[in-house]
Short mmCIF file of C-alpha atoms and ligand atoms in Angstrom, two decimals:
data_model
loop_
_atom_site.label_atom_id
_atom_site.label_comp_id
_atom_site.label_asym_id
_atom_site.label_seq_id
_atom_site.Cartn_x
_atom_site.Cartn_y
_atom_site.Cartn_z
CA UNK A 1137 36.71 -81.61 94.42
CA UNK A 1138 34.93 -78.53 93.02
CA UNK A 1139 36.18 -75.04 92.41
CA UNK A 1140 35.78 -73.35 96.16
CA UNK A 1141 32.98 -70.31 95.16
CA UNK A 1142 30.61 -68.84 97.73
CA UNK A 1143 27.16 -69.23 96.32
CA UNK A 1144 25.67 -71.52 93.64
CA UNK A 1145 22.24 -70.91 92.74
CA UNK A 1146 21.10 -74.06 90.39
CA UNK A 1147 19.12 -74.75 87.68
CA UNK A 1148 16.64 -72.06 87.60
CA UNK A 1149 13.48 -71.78 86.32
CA UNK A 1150 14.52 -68.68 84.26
CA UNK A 1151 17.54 -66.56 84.33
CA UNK A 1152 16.02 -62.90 83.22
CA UNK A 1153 18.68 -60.08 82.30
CA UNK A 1154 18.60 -56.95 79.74
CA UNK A 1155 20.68 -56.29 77.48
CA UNK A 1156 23.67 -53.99 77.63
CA UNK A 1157 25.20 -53.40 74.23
CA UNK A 1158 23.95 -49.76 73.81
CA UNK A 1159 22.77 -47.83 76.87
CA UNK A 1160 20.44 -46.26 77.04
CA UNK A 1161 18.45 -49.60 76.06
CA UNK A 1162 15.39 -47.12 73.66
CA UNK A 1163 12.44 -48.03 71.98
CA UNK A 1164 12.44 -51.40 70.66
CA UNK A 1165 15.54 -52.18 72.40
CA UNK A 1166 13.92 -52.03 75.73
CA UNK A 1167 11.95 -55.30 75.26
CA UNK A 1168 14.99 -57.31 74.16
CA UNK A 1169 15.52 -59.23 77.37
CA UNK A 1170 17.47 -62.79 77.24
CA UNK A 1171 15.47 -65.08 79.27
CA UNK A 1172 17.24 -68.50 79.81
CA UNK A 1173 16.09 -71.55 81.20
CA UNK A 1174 18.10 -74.09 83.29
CA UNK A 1175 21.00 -72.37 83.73
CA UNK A 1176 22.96 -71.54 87.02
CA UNK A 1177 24.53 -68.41 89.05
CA UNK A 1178 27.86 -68.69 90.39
CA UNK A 1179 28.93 -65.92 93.22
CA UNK A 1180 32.19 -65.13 94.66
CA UNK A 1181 33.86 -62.14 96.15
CA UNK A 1182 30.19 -60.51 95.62
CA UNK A 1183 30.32 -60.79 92.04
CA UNK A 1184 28.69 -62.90 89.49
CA UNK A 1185 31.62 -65.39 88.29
CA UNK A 1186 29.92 -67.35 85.93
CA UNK A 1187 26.49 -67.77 84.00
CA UNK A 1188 26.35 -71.73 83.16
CA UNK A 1189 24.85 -75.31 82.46
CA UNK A 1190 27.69 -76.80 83.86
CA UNK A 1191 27.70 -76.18 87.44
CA UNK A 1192 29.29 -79.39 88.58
CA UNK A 1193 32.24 -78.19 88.70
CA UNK A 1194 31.89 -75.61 91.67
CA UNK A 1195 31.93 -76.30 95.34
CA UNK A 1196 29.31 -73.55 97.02
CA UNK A 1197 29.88 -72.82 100.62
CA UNK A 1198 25.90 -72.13 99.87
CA UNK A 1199 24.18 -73.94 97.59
CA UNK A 1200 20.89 -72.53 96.76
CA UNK A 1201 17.55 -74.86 94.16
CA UNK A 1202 16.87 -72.81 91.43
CA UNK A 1203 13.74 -75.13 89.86
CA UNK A 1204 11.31 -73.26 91.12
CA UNK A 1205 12.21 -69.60 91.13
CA UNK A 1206 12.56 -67.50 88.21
CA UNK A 1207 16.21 -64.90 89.36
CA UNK A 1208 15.97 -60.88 88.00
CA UNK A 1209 18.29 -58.22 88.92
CA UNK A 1210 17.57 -56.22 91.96
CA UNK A 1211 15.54 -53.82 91.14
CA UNK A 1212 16.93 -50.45 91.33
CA UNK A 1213 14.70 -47.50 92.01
CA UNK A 1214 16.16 -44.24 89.81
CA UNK A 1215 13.89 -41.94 91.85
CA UNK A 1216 12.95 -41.19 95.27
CA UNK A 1217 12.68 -38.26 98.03
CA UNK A 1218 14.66 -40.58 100.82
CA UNK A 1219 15.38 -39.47 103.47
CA UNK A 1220 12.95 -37.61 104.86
CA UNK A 1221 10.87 -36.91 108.27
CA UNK A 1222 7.41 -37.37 109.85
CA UNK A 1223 4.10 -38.05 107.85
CA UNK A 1224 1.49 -36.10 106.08
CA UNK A 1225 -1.47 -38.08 106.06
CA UNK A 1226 -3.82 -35.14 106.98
CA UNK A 1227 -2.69 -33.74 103.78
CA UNK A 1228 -3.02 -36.60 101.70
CA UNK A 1229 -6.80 -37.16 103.37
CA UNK A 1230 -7.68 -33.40 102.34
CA UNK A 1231 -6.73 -34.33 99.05
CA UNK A 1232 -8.86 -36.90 98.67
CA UNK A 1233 -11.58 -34.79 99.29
CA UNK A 1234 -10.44 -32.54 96.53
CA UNK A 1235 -7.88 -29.82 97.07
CA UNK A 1236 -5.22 -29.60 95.34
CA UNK A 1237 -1.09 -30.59 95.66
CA UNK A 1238 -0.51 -26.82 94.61
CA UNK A 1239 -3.08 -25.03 96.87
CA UNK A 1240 -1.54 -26.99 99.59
CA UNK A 1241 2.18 -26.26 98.94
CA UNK A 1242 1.34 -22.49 97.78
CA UNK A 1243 -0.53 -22.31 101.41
CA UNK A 1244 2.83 -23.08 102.86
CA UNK A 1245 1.83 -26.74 103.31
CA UNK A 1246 3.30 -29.97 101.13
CA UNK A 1247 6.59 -29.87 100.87
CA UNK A 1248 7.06 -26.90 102.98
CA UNK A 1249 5.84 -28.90 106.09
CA UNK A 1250 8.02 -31.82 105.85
CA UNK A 1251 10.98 -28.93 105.47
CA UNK A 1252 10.38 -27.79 108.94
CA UNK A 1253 9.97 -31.31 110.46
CA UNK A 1254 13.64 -32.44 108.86
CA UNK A 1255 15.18 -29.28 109.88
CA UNK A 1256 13.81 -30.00 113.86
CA UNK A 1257 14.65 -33.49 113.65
CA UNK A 1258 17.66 -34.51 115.44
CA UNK A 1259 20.18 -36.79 112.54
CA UNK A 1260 20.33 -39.87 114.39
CA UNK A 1261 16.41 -39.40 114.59
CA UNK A 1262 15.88 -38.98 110.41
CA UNK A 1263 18.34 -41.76 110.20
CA UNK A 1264 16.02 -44.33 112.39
CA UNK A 1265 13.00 -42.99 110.85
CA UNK A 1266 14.31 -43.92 107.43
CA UNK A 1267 15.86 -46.95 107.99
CA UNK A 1268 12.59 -48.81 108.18
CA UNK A 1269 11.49 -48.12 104.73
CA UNK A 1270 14.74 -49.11 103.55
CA UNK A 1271 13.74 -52.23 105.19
CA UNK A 1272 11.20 -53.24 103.49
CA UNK A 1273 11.97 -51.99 100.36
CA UNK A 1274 14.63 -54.18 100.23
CA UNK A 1275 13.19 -57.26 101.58
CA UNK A 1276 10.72 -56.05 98.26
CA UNK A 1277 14.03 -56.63 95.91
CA UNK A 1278 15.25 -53.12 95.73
CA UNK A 1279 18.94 -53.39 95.94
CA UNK A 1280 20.01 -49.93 94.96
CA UNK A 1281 18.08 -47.03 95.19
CA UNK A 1282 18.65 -43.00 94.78
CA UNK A 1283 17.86 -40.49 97.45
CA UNK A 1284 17.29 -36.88 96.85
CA UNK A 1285 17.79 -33.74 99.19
CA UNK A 1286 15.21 -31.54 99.00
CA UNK A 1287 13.83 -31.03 102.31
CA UNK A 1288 16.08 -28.82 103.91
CA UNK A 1289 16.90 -26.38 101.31
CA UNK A 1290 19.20 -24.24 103.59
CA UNK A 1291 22.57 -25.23 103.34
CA UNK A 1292 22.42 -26.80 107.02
CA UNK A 1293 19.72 -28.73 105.88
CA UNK A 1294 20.29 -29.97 103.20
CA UNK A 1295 23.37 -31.03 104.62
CA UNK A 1296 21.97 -32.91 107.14
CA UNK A 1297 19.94 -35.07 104.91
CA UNK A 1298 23.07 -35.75 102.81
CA UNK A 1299 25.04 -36.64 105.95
CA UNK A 1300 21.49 -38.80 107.03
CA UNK A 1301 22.14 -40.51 103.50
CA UNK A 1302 26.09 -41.17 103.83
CA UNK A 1303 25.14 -42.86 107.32
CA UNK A 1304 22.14 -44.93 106.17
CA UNK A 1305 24.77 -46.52 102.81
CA UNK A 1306 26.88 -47.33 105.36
CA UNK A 1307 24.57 -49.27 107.48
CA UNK A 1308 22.52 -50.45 105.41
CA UNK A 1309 22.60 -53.36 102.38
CA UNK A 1310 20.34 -51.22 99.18
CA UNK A 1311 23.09 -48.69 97.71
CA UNK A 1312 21.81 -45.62 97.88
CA UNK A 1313 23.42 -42.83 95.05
CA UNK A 1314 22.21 -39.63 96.75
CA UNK A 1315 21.21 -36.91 94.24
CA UNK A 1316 20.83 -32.41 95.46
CA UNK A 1317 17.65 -31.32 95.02
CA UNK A 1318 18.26 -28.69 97.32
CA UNK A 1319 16.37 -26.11 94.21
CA UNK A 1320 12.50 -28.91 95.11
CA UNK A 1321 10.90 -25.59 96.44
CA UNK A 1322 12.18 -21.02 97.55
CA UNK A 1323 13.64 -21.30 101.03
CA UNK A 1324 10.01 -19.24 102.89
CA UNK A 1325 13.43 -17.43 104.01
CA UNK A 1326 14.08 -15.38 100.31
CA UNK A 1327 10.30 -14.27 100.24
CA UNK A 1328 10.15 -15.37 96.72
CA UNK A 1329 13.84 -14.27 95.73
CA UNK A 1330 14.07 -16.95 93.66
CA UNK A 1331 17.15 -15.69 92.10
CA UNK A 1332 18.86 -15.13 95.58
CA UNK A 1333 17.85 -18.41 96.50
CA UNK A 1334 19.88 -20.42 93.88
CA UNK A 1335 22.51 -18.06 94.47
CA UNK A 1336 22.67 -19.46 97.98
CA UNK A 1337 22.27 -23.03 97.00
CA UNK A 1338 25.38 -22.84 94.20
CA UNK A 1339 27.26 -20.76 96.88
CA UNK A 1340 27.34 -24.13 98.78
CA UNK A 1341 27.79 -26.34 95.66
CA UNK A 1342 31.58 -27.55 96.22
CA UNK A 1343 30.62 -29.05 99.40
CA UNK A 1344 27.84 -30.61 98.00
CA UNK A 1345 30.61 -32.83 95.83
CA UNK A 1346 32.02 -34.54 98.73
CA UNK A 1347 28.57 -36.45 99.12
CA UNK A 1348 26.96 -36.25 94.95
CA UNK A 1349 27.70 -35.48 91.57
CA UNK A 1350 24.20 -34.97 90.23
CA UNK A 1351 21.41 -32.09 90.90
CA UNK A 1352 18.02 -32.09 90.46
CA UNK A 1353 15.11 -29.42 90.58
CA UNK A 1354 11.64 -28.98 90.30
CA UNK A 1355 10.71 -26.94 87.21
CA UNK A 1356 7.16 -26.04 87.35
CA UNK A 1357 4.68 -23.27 87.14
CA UNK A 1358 5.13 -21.43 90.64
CA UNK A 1359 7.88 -23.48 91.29
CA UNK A 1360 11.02 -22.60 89.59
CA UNK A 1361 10.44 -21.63 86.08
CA UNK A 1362 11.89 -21.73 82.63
CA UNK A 1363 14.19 -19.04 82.79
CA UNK A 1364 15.51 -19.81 86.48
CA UNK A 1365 15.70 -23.43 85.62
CA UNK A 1366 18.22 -22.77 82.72
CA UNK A 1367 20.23 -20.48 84.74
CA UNK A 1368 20.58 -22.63 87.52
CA UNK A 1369 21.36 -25.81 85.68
CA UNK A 1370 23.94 -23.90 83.25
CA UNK A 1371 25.38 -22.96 86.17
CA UNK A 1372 25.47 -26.80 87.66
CA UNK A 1373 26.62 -28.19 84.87
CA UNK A 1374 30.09 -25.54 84.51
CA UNK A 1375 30.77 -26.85 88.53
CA UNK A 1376 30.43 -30.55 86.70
CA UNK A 1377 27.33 -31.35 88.16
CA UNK A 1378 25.08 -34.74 86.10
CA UNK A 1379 21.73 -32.87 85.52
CA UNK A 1380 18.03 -34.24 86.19
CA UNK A 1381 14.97 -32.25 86.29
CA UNK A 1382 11.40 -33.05 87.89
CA UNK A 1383 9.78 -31.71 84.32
CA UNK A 1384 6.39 -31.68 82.96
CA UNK A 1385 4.21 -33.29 85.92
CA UNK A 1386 1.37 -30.12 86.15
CA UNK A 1387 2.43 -28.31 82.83
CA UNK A 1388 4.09 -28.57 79.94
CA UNK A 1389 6.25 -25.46 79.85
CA UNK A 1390 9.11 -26.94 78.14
CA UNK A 1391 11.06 -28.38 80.86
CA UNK A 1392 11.49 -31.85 79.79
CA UNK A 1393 13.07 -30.44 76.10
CA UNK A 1394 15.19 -27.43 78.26
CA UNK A 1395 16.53 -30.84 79.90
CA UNK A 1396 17.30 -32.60 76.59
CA UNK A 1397 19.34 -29.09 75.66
CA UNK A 1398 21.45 -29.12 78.65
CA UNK A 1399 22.01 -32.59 77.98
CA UNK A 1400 20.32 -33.86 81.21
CA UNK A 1401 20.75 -37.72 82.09
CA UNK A 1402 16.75 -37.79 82.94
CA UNK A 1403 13.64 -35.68 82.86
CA UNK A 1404 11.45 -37.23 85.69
CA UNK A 1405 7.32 -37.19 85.74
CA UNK A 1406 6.58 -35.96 82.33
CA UNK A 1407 2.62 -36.24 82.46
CA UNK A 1408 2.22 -33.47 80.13
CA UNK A 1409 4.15 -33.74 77.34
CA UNK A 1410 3.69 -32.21 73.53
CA UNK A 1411 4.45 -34.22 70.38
CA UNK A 1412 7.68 -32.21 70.24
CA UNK A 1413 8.98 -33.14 73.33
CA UNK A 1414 8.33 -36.63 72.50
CA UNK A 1415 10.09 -35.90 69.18
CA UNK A 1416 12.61 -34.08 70.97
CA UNK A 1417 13.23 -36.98 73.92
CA UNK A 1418 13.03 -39.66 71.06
CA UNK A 1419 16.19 -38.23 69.42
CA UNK A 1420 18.64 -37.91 72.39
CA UNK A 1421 19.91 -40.41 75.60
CA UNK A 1422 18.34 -38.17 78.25
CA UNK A 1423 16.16 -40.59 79.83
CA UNK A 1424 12.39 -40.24 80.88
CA UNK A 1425 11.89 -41.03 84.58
CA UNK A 1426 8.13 -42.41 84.63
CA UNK A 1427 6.64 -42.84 88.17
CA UNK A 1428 2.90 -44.04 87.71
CA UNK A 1429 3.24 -44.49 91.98
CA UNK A 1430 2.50 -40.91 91.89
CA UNK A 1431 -0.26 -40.90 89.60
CA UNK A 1432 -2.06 -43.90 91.25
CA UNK A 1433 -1.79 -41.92 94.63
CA UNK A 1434 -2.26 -38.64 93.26
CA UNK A 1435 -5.47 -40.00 91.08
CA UNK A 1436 -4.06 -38.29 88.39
CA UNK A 1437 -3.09 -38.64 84.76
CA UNK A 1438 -0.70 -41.10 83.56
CA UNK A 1439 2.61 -40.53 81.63
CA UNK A 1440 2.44 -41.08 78.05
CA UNK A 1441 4.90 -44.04 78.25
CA UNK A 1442 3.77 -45.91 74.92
CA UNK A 1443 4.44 -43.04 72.86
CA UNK A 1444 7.77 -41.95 74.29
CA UNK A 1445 9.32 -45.85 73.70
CA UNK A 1446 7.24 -45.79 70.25
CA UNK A 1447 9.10 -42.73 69.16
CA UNK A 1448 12.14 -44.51 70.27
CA UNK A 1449 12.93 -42.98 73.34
CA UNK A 1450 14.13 -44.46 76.63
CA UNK A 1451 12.22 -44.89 79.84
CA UNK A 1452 13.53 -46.16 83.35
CA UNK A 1453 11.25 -46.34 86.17
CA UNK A 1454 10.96 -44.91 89.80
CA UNK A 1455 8.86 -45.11 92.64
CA UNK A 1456 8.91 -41.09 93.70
CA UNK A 1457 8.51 -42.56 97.29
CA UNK A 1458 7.92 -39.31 99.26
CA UNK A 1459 5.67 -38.32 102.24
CA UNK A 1460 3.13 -35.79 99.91
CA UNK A 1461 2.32 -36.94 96.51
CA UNK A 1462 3.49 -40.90 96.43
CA UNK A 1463 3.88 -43.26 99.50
CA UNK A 1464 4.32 -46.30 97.63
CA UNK A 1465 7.44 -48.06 96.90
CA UNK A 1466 6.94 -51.58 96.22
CA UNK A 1467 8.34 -52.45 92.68
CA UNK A 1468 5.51 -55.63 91.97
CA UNK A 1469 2.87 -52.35 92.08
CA UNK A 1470 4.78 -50.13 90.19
CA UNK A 1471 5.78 -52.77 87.18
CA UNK A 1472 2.17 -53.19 87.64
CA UNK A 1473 1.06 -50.14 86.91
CA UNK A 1474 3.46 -49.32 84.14
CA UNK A 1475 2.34 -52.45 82.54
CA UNK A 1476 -1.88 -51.89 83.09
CA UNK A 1477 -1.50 -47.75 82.81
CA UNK A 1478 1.56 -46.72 81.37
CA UNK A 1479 0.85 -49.74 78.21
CA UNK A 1480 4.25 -50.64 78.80
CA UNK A 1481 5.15 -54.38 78.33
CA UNK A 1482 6.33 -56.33 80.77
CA UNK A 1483 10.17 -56.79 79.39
CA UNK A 1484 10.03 -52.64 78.72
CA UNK A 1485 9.36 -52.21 82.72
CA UNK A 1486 11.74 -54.56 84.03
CA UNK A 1487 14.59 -53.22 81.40
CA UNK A 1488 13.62 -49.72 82.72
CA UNK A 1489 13.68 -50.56 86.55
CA UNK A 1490 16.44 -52.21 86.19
CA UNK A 1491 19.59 -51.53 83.42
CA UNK A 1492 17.75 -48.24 82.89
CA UNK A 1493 17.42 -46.77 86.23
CA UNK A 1494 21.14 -47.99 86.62
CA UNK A 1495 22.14 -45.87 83.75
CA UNK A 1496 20.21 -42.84 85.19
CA UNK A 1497 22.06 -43.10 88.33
CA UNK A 1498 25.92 -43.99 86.79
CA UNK A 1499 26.32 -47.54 87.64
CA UNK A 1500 25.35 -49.43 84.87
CA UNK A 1501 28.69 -50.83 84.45
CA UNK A 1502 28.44 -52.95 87.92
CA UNK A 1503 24.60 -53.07 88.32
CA UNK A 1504 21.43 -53.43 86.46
CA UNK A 1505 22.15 -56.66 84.97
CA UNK A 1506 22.83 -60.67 85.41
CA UNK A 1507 26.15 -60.86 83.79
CA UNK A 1508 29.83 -62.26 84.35
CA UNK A 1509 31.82 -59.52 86.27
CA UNK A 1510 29.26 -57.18 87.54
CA UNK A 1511 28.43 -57.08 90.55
CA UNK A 1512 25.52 -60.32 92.24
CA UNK A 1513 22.52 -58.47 93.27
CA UNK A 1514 19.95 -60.86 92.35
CA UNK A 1515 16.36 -61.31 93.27
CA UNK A 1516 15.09 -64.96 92.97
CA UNK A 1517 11.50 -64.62 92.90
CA UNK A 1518 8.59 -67.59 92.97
CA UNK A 1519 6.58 -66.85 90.40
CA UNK A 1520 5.73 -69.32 87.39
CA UNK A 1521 7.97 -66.24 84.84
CA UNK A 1522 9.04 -63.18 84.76
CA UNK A 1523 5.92 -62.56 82.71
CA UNK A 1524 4.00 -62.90 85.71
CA UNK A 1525 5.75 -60.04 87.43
CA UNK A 1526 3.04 -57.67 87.26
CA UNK A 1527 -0.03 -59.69 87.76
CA UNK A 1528 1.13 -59.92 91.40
CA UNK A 1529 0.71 -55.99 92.68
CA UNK A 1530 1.51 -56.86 96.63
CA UNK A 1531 2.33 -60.00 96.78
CA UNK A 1532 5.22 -61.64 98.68
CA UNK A 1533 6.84 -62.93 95.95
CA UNK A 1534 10.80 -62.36 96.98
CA UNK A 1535 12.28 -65.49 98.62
CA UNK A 1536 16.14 -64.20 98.49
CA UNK A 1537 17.19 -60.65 97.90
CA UNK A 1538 21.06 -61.65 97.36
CA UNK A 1539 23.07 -58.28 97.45
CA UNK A 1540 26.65 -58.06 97.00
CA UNK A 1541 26.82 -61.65 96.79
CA UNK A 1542 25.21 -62.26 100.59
CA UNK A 1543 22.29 -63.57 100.39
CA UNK A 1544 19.28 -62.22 102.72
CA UNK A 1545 16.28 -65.00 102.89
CA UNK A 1546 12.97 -65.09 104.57
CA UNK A 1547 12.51 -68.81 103.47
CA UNK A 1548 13.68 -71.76 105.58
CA UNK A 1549 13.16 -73.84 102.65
CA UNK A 1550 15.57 -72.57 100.08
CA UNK A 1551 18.32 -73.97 100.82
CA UNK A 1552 19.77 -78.08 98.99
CA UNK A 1553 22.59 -78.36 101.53
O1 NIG B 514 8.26 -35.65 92.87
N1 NIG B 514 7.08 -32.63 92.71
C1 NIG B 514 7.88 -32.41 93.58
N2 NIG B 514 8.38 -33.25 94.47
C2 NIG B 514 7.85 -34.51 94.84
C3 NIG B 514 6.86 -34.40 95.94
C4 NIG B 514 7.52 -33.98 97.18
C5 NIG B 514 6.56 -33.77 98.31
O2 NIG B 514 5.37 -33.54 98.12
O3 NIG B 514 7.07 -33.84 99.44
C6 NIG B 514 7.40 -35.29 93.63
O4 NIG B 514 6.20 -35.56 93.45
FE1 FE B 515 10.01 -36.59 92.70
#
């Protein structure tokens, strides 16, 4: 008799895992994947027990063929606007004939318009709303997944969406690492006070810790600016906040290298970006949050994604999932489009949506990687190899999302016994 373990998954066609010896994973390092053939997965207690060839030994409650499926980490998204309420299609439709994400937001629209739907909404409403997308994003192979604030921006609010947050992790299998963005736009309240307004959002920042211990804001022209930016973060940072900044996606006004200064864990967006704040990116650990989801659906620019890992820096990739300026969240488009836009190559995007993004969000010690000890969220995917990943933008390609060692199947056929 075997050793009693809950899941065996069996000679796959490829096991595919980054690295972890230095994290970060930059430049060069981010295409050093170890892609093994053969080999099998053993799961107990939700963790990965053992990577081996010798898998006679066990005795699987569940005993899943691996010959035909190549197994990845779950993907884990380091960006998104979750949770958030009703749609803005009219918006996006008016865009498409030409005006502009500013004009919109600066007429009160954008961002403002989804603030006044989430503050309406009742909790247990948001909470239903969202729970679809988390749906299918997981059934997609995103296991873990962050979730910014941001459309409340009064403390009650904001609140509310952390509280929608705490409820959906509870119910629902993708971890979700909730971030405050409560500083995305002014409160219409402070009239442009923008001073008064961060005021009100740190005034609120200890109960913020019960749910987060990272902030985010949006530092842009008309937005919150240089100046308010610094203030706000220094500020963050002395109450222990982690720091991330949406920098550089309009202008560059030296966002992305204020982030590097105040020793940010990520700069997100960076479209516009000067050769010194690739130099400057290059030399430090704060990661660059690339979201080509956003161009695509904004038909905009693309992030300059080559040069950053050619200087040596370290990209991780997101999906910026959000009702204005990026409705997509499916990880086969977005590794496509970071591999046909963003020139990255395919080991580079899994690496960043993967051990990357986990290091962005503070659990790259139990996720973001096939290894013994950590915890089994593992996609097993039927594609010929990983290098196929993003020549299939779309495609139903996930037979087994296996998340804290349970494993979630659409396929009647996966299972030997
Ligand atoms: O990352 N740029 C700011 N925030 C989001 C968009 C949010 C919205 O339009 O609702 C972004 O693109
Ligand atoms: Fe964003």
């Amino acid at each position: 008799m075997g050793k009693k373990v809950d899941l065996l998954i069996e000679n796959l066609k490829e096991l595919v895992t980054p690295g972890t010896s230095r994290l970060p994973a930059k430049g060069t390092r981010m295409r050093d994947l170890e892609v093994v053939k053969g080999v099998s997965i053993v799961v107990d207690g939700g963790k990965i027990v053992e990577i081996t060839h010798e898998s006679d030994e066990y005795d699987p409650t569940l005993r899943v063929d691996g010959s035909r499926l190549v197994a990845l980490p779950g993907f884990v998204d380091a960006h998104t606007h979750l949770p958030f309420y009703a749609f803005r299609y009219e918006e996006f439709l008016m865009r498409a004939e030409g005006k502009e994400y500013m004009e919109i937001l600066k007429a009160g629209g954008g961002i403002y318009s989804t603030v006044s739907e989430v503050r309406k909404v009742p909790l247990h409403e948001m909470v239903h709303f969202n729970r679809r997308f988390l749906d299918s994003m997981f059934r997609k192979g995103v296991t873990t997944c962050e979730t910014k604030s941001g459309y409340g921006l009064n403390e009650e609010g904001e609140m509310k969406q952390l509280e929608c947050v705490r409820i959906l992790n509870e119910t629902h299998p993708i971890d979700l690492i909730p971030t405050f963005l409560g500083a995305h736009v002014v409160d219409k309240e402070y009239r442009s006070q923008t001073r008064e307004y961060l005021e009100h959002l740190l005034s609120f920042s200890e109960k913020i810790k019960k749910y987060t211990n990272t902030v985010d804001i949006f530092c842009e022209k008309d937005v919150f600016e240089l100046e308010d930016t610094r203030y706000y973060l220094h500020e963050m940072k002395k109450r222990g906040f982690r720091l991330r900044l949406h920098a550089n996606e309009f202008e560059d006004m030296g966002c992305a290298k204020l982030g590097v200064e105040l020793g940010a864990v990520s700069v997100d967006h960076l479209l516009v970006c000067s050769t010194t704040t690739l130099d400057v990116l290059a030399s430090s650990n704060t990661v660059a949050v690339l979201m080509p989801g956003t161009s695509f659906f904004m038909n905009k620019g693309y992030a300059p994604a080559r040069r950053i890992i050619d200087e040596g820096g370290a990209v991780a990739l997101g999906s910026d999932f959000n009702p204005g300026s990026c409705m997509i969240y499916d990880p086969t488009l977005i590794i496509h489009l970071a591999v046909n836009h963003l020139k990255m190559k395919v080991e580079e995007a899994i690496t960043a949506y993967t051990i990357n993004s986990a290091y962005v969000l503070g659990v790259a010690e139990k996720l973001g990687s096939l290894e013994k000890g950590k915890q089994a969220d593992i996609l097993l995917l039927d594609i010929p190899s990983y290098r196929a990943l993003p020549y299939v933008p779309g495609h139903d390609v996930v037979r087994a999302v296996i998340k804290k060692g349970k494993c979630y199947t659409q396929s009647t056929s996966l299972y030997l016994s």
